[in-house]
CSV table of C-alpha atoms in Angstrom, one decimal:
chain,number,residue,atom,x,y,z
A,156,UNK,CA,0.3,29.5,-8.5
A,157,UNK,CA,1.8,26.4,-10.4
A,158,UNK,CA,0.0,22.9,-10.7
A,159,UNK,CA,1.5,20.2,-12.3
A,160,UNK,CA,-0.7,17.4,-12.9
A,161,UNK,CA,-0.5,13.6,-13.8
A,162,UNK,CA,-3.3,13.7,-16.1
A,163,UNK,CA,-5.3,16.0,-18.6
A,164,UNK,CA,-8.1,18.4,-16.8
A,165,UNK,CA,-10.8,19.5,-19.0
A,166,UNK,CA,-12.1,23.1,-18.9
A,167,UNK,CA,-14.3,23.5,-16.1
A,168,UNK,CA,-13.0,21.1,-13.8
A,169,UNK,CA,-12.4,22.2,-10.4
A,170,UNK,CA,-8.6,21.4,-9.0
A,171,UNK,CA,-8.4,21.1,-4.9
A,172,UNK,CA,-5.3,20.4,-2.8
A,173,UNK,CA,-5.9,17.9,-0.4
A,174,UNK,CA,-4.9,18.0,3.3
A,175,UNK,CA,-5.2,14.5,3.5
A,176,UNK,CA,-2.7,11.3,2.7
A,177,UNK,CA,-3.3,10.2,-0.3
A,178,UNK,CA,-3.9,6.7,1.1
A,179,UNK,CA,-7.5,7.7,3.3
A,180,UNK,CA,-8.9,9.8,0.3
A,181,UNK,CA,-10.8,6.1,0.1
A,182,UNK,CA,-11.8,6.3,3.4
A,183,UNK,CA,-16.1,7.2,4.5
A,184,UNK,CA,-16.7,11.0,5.2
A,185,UNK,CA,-16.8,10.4,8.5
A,186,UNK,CA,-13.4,9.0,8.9
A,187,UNK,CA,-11.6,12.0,6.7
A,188,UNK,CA,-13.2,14.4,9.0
A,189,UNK,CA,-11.8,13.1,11.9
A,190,UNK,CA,-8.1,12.9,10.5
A,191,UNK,CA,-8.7,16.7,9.4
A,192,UNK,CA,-9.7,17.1,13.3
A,193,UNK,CA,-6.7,16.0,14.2
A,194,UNK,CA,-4.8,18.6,12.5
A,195,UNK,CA,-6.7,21.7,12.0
A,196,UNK,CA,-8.5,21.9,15.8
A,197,UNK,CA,-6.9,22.7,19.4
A,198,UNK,CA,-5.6,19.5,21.2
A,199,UNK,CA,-8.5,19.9,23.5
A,200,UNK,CA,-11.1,20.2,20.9
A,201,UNK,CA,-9.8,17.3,19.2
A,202,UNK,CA,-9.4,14.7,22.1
A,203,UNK,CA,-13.2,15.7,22.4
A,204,UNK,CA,-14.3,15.0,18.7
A,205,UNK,CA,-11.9,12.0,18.7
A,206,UNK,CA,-13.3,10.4,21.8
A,207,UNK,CA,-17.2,11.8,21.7
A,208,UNK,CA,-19.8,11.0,20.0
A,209,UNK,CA,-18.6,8.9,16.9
A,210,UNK,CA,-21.8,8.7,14.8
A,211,UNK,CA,-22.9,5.2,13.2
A,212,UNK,CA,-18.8,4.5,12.2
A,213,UNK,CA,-16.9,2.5,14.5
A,214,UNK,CA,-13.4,1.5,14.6
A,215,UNK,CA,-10.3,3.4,15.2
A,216,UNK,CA,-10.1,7.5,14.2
A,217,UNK,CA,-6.5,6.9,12.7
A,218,UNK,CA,-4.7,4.4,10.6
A,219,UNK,CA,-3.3,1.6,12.8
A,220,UNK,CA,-0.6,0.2,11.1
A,221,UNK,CA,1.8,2.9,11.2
A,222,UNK,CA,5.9,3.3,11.2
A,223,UNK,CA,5.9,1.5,14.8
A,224,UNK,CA,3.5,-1.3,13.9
A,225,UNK,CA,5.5,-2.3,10.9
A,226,UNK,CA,9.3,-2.3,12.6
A,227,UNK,CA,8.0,-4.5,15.4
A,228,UNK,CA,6.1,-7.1,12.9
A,229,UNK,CA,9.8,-7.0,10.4
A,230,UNK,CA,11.4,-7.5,13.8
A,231,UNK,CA,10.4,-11.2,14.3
A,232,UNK,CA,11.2,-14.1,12.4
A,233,UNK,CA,9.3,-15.0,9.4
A,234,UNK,CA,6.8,-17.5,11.0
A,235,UNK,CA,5.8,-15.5,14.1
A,236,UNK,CA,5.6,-12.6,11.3
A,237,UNK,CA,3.2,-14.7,9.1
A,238,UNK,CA,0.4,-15.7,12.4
A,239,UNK,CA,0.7,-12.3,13.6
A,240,UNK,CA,-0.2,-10.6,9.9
A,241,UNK,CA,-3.0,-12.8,9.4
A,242,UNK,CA,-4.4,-12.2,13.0
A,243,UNK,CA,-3.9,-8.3,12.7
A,244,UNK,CA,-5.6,-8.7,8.7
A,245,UNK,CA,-8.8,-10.4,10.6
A,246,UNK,CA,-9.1,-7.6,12.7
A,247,UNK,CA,-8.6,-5.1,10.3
A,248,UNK,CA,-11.2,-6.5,8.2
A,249,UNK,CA,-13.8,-6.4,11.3
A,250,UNK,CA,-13.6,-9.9,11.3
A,251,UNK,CA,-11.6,-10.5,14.6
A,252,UNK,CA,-11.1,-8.9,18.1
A,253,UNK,CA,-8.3,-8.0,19.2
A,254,UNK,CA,-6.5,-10.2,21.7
A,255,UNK,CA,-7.6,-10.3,25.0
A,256,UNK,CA,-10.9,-8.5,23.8
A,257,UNK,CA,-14.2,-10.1,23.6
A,258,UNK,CA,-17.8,-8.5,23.1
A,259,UNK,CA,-20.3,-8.4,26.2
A,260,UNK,CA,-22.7,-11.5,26.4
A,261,UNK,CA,-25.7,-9.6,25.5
A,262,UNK,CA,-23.5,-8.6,22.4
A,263,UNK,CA,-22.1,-12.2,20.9
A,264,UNK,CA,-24.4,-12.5,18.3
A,265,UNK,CA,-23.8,-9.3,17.0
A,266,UNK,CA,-21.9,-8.8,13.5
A,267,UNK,CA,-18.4,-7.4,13.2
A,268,UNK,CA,-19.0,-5.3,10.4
A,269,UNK,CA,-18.3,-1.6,11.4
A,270,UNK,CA,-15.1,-2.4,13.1
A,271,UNK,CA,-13.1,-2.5,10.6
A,272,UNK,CA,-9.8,-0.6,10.4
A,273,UNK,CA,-8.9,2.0,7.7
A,274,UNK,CA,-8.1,0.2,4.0
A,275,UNK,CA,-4.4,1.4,4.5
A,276,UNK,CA,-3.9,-0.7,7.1
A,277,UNK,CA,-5.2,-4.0,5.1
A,278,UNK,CA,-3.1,-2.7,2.1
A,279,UNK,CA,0.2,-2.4,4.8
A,280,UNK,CA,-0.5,-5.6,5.8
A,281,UNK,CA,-0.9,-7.2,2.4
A,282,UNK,CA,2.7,-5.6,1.2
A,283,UNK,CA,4.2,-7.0,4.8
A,284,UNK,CA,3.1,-10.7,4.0
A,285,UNK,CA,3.9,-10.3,0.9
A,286,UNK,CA,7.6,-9.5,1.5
A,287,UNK,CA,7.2,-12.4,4.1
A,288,UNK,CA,6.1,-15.2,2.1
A,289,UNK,CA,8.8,-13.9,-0.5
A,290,UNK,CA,11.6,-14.3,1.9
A,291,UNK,CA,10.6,-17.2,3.1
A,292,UNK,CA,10.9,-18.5,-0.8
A,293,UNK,CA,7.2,-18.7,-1.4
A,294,UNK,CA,6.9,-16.5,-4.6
A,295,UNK,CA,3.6,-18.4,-5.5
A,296,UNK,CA,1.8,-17.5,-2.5
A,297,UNK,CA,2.7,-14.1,-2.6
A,298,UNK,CA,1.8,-12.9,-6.0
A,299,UNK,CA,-1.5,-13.0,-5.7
A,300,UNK,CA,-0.7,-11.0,-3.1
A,301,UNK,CA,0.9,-8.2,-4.8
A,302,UNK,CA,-1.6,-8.4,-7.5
A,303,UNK,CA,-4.0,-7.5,-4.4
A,304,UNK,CA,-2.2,-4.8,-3.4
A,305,UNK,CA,-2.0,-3.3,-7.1
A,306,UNK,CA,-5.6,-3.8,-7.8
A,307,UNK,CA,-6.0,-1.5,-4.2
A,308,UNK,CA,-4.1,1.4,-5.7
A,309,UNK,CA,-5.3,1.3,-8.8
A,310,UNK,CA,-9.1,1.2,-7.5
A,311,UNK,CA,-8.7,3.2,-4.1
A,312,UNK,CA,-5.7,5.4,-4.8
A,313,UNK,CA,-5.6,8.8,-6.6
A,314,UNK,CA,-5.3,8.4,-10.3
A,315,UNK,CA,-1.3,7.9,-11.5
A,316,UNK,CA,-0.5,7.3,-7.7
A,317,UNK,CA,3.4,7.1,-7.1
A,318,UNK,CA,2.3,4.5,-4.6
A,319,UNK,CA,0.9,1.8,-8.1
A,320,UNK,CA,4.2,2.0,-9.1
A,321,UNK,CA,6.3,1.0,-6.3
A,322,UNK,CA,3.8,-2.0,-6.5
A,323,UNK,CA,4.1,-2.8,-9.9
A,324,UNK,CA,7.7,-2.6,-9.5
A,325,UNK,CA,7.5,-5.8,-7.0
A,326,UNK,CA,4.6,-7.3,-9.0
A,327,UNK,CA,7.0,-7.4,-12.2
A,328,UNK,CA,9.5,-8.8,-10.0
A,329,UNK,CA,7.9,-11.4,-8.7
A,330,UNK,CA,6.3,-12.5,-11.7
A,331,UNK,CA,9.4,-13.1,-13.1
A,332,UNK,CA,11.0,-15.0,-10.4
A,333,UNK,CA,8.2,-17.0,-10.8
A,334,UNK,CA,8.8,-17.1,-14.7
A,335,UNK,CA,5.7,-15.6,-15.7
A,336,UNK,CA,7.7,-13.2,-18.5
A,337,UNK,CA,4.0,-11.9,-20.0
A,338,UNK,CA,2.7,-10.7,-16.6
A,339,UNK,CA,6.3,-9.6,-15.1
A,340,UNK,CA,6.3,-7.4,-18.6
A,341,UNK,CA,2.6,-6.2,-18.4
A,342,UNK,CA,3.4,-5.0,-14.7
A,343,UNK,CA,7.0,-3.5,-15.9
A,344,UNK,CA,5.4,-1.7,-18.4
A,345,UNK,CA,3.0,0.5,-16.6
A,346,UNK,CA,4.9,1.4,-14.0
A,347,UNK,CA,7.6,2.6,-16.7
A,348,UNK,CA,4.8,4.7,-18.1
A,349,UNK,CA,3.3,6.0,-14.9
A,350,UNK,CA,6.9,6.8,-13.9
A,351,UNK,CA,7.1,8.7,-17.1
A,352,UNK,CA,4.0,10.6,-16.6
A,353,UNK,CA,4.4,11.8,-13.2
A,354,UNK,CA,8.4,12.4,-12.9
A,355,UNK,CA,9.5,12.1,-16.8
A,356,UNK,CA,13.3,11.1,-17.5
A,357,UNK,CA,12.8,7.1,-19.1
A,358,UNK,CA,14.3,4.5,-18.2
A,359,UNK,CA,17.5,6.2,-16.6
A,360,UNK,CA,15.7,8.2,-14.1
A,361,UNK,CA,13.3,5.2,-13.5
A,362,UNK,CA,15.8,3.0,-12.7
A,363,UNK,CA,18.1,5.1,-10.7
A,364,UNK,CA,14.9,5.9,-8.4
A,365,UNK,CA,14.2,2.7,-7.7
A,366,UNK,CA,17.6,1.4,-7.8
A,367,UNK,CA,17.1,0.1,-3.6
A,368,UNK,CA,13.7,-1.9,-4.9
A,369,UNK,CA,16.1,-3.6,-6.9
A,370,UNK,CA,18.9,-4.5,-4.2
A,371,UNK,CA,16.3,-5.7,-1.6
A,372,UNK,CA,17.1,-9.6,-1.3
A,373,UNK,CA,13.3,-10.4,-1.0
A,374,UNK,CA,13.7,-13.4,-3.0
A,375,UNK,CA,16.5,-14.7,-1.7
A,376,UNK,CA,15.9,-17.7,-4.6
A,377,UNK,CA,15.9,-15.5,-7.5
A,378,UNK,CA,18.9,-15.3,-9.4
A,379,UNK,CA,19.4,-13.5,-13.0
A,380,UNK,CA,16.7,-14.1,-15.5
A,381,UNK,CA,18.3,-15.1,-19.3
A,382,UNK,CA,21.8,-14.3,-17.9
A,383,UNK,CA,20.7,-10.9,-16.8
A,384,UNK,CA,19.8,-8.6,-13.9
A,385,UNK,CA,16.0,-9.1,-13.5
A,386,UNK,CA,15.7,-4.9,-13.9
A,387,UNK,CA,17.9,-4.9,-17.2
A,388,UNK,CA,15.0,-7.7,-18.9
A,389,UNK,CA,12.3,-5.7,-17.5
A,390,UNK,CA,13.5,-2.7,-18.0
A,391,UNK,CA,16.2,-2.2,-20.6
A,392,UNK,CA,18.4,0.8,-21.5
A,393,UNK,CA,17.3,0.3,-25.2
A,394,UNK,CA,13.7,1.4,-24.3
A,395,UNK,CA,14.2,4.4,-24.1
């Protein structure tokens, strides 16, 4: 058996294959039990681990904001899109009920914390406004966005993560369509280099796989940057 790996491993280190998504490795013990559950017992025996006895972790047994979620939320217009984000983020964070729901009197004063949904779903969310707020030609609100949503895979992610440099790749862009060359750079930089690490190629391959990053009309106020394509400052055929 072949391994390749996106970093060095030292002798004595011990390499597993996960049977997980990348994005829940963050998630409590608990939690990754129950996704294994889902594919490694009989239906039976997993409707009753899924719907038994739960432990001291509450909240849903599978990432909420899947495929589904995120079509119908792209499907309305921006400012419905925006109120309905924020309300699903407060809920994800534990900090909201869903609509329609509300605890038992007996129960009002308790704390929200526990409820939370998986990180994936906050870090879903986070991208989805962020495309929002960029379409609706709010750049500046959204970058500290996308700085959110990089700081997430770089801290709850696998190391080298293909998923930190789609990010960066939006990060770099909006950075500069805010005119902010130093941090569009910094952000075009690493994800140049983590591409390299993990796929090899430079900037040819780089840019031909994210060629469709590139034609999204996110910011539908950007224009060239110094007379150029924002990818051909950022990331040059020279640099190679």
């Amino acid at each position: 058996m072949w391994f390749v790996t996106n970093q060095d491993i030292h002798a004595g280190q011990e390499l597993c294959i996960s049977y997980l998504e990348h994005d829940v490795l963050c998630e409590s013990p608990h939690r990754r039990n129950l996704m294994l559950t889902l594919d490694f017992k009989e239906d039976e025996d997993a409707n009753h681990a899924l719907h038994g006895t739960r432990g001291d972790d509450d909240g849903p047994d599978a990432p909420v904001v899947d495929s589904d979620v995120q079509n119908e939320l792209m499907s309305m217009n921006p400012f419905e899109r925006l109120e309905a984000i924020d309300q699903l983020m407060q809920q994800a964070a534990g900090e909201a009920l869903p609509e329609g729901e509300r605890l038992p009197e007996e129960e009002d004063g308790m704390d929200a914390e526990g409820n939370a949904w998986f990180q994936c779903d906050l870090q879903n969310l986070r991208i989805l406004k962020a495309i929002t707020l960029e379409g609706m030609g709010l750049s500046e609100k959204a970058l500290p966005i996308w700085n959110e949503c990089v700081q997430f895979t770089e801290t709850k992610m696998p190391p080298n993560d293909e998923t930190s440099i789609v990010v960066r790749v939006q990060a770099a862009l909006c950075s500069l369509n805010l005119k902010d060359e130093n941090l569009a750079r910094q952000h075009a930089a690493i994800a140049l280099q983590r591409h390299n690490l993990i796929f090899g190629g430079g900037v040819r391959r780089f840019r031909r796989r994210y060629r469709q990053e590139f034609c999204l009309n996110l910011r539908p106020d950007a224009g060239d940057f110094s007379g150029q394509p924002m990818e051909d400052f950022l990331w040059p055929y020279g640099n190679e």
